mmCIF file of C-alpha atoms in Angstrom:
data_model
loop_
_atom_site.group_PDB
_atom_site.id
_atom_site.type_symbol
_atom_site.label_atom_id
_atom_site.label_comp_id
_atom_site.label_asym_id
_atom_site.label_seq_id
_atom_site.Cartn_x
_atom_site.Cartn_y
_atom_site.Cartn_z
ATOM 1 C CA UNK A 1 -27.501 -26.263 27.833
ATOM 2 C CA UNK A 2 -29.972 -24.192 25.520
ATOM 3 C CA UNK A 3 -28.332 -21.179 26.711
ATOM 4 C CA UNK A 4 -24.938 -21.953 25.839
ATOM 5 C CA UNK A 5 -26.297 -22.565 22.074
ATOM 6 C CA UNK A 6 -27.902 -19.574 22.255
ATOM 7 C CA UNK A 7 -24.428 -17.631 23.169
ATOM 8 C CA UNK A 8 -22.368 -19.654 21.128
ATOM 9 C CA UNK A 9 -25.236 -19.081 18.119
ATOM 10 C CA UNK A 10 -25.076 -15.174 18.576
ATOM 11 C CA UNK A 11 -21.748 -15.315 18.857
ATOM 12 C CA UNK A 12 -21.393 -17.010 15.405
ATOM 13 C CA UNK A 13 -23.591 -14.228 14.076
ATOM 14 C CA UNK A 14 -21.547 -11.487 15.125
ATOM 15 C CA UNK A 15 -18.536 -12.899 13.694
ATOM 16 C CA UNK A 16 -19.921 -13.890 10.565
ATOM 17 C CA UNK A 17 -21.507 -10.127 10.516
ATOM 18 C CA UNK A 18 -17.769 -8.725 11.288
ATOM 19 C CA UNK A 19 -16.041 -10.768 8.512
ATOM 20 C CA UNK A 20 -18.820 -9.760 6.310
ATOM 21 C CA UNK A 21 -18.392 -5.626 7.069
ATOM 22 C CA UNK A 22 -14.719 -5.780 6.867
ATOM 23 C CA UNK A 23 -15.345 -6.269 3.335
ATOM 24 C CA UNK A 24 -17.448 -3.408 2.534
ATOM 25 C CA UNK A 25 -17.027 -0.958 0.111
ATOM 26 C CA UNK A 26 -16.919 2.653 1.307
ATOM 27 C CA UNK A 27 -17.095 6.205 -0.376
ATOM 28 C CA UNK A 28 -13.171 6.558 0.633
ATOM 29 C CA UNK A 29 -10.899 4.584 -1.098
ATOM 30 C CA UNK A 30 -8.996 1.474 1.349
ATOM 31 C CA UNK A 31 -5.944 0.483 0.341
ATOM 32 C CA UNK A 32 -3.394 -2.632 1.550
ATOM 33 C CA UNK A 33 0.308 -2.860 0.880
ATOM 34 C CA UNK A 34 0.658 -6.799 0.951
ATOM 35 C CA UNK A 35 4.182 -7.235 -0.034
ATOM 36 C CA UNK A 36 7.378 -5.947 -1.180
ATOM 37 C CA UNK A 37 10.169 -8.230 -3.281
ATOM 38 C CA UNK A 38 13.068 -8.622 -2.700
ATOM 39 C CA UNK A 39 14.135 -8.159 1.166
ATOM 40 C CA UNK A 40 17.632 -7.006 0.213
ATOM 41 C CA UNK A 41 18.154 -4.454 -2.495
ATOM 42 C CA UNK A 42 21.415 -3.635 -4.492
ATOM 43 C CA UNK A 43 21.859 -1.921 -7.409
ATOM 44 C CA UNK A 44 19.939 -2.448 -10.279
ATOM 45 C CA UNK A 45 17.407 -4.391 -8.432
ATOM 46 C CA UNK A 46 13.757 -3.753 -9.504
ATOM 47 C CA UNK A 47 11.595 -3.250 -6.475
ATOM 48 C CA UNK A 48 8.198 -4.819 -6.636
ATOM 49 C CA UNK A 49 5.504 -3.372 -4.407
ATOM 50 C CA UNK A 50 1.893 -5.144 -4.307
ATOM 51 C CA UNK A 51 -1.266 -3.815 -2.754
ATOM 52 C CA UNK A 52 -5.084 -3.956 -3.311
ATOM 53 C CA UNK A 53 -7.548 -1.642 -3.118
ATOM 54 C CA UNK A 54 -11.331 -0.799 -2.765
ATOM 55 C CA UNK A 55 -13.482 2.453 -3.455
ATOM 56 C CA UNK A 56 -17.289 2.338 -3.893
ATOM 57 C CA UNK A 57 -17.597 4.693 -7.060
ATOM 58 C CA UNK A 58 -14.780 3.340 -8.643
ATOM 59 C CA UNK A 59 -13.073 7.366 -9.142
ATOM 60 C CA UNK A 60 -9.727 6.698 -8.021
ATOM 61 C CA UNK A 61 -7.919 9.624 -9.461
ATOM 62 C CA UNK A 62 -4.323 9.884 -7.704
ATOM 63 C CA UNK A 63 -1.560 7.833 -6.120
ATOM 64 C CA UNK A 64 0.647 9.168 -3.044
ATOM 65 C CA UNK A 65 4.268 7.267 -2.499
ATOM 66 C CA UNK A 66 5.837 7.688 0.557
ATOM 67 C CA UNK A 67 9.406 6.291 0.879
ATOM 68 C CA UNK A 68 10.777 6.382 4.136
ATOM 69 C CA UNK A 69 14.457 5.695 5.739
ATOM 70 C CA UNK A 70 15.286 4.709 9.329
ATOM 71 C CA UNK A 71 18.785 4.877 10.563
ATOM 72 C CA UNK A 72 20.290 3.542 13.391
ATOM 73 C CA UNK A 73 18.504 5.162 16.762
ATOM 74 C CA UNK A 74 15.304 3.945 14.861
ATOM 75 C CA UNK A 75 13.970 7.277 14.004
ATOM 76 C CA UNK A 76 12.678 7.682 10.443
ATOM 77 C CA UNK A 77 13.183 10.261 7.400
ATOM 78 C CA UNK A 78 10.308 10.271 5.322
ATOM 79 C CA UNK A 79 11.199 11.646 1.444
ATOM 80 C CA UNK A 80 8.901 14.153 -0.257
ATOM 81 C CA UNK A 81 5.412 12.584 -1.041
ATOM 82 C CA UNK A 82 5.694 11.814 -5.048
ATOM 83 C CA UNK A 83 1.871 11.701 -6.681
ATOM 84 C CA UNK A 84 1.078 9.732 -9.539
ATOM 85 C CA UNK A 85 -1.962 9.941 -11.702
ATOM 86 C CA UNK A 86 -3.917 6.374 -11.196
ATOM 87 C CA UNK A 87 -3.599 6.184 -15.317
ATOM 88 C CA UNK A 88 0.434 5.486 -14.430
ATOM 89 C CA UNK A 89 -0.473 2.306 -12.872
ATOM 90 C CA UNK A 90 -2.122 0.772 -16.374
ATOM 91 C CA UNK A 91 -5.484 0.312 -14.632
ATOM 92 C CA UNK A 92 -8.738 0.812 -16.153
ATOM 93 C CA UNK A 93 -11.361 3.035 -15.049
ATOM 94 C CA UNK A 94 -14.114 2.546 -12.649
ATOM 95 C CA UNK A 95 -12.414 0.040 -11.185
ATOM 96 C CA UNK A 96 -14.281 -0.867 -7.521
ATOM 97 C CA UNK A 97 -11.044 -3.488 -6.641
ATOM 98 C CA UNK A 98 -8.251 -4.169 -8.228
ATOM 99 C CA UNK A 99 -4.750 -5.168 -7.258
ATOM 100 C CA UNK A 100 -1.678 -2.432 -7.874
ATOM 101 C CA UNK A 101 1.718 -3.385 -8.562
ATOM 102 C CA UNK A 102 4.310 -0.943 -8.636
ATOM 103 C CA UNK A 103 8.009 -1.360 -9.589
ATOM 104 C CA UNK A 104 10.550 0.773 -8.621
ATOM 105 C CA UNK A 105 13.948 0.887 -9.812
ATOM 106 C CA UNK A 106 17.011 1.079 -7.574
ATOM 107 C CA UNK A 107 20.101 3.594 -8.000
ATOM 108 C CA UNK A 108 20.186 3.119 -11.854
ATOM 109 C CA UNK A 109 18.720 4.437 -14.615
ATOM 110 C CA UNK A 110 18.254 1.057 -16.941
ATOM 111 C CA UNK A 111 14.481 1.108 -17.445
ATOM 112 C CA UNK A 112 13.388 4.207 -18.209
ATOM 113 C CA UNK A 113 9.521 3.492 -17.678
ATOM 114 C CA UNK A 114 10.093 2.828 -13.841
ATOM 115 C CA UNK A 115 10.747 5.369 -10.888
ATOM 116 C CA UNK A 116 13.851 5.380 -9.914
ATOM 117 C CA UNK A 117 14.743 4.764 -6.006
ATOM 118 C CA UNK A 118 18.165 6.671 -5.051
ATOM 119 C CA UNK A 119 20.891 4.431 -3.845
ATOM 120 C CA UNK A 120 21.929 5.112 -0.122
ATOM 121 C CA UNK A 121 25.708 5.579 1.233
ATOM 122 C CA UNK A 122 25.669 2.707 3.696
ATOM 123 C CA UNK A 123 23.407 -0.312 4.212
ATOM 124 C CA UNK A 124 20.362 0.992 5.859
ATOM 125 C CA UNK A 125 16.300 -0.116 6.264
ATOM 126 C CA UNK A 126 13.547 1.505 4.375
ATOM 127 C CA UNK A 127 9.486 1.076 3.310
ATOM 128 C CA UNK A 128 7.497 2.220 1.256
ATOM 129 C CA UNK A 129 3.784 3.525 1.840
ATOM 130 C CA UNK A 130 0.582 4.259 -0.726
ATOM 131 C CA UNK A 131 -2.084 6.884 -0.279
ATOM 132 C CA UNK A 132 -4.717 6.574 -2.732
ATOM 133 C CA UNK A 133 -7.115 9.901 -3.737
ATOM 134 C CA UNK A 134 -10.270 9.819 -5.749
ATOM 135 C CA UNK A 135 -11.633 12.354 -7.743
ATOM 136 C CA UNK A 136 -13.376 14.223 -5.235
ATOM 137 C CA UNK A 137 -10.324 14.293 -3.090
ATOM 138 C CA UNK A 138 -11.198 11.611 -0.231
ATOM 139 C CA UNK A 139 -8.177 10.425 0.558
ATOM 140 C CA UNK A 140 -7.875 6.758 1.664
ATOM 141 C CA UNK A 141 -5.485 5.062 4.640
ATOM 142 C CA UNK A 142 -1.879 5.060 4.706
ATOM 143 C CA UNK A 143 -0.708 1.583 4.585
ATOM 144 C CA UNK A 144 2.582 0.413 4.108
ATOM 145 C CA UNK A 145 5.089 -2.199 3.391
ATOM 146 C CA UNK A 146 7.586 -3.851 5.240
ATOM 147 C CA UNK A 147 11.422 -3.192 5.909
ATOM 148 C CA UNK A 148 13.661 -3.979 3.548
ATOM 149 C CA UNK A 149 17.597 -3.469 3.369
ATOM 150 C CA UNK A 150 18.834 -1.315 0.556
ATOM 151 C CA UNK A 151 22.846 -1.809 0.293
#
């Protein structure tokens, strides 16, 4: 019986120790698309994007936005990668964490303070992904968002 503590014991601690690191700051910047509102799109819908982020000096200088399109067969067209200075996003500086929203509109040209998406011919899928760059040019992960229709 006293070994099975034991091994159930360490195991605890190695869990605990891997929920722990996951957490960690590092010199590159992490970054985690967690949504994207609303699941259908027409036009004149405002596309909401949400992610978080982490980077241990807090230098974040640059955003990357990668739209992609996937047609039928399931293959994918990725559009030009559109950069952003981090200032665009209304954060402050020296931020270690912080949460991003970013609104996009679609097909129209109503708000004049958000990208504009380009409306498609025919109903078709499409996400979005995020790239974040510091000021010493680490680049973090490409993570991105979920399918939604744009009709």
């Amino acid at each position: 019986m006293g070994m099975r503590r034991n091994f159930i014991l360490w195991g605890s601690l190695f869990m605990l120790m891997v929920a722990c690191n996951k957490d960690k700051f590092t010199s590159e910047p992490q970054v985690q698309v967690n949504s994207i509102q609303p699941s259908v799109v027409v036009s004149g819908n405002v596309i909401k994007l949400l992610a978080s982020y982490t980077d241990q000096e807090g230098d974040l200088d640059s955003i990357y936005i990668v739209y992609k399109w996937y047609n039928a067969t399931g293959s994918t067209r990725a559009d030009t990668l559109q950069r952003y200075p981090i200032t665009r996003l209304g954060l402050p500086g020296a931020l270690r964490k912080a949460d991003i929203q970013l609104e996009f509109e679609y097909n129209t040209f109503n708000q004049p303070d958000l990208v504009t998406l380009p409306g498609v011919l025919r109903d078709t899928t499409a996400s979005f992904g995020l790239v974040l760059i510091d000021k010493t040019r680490k680049r973090s992960n490409y993570s991105e968002s979920a399918r939604i229709r744009l009709r």
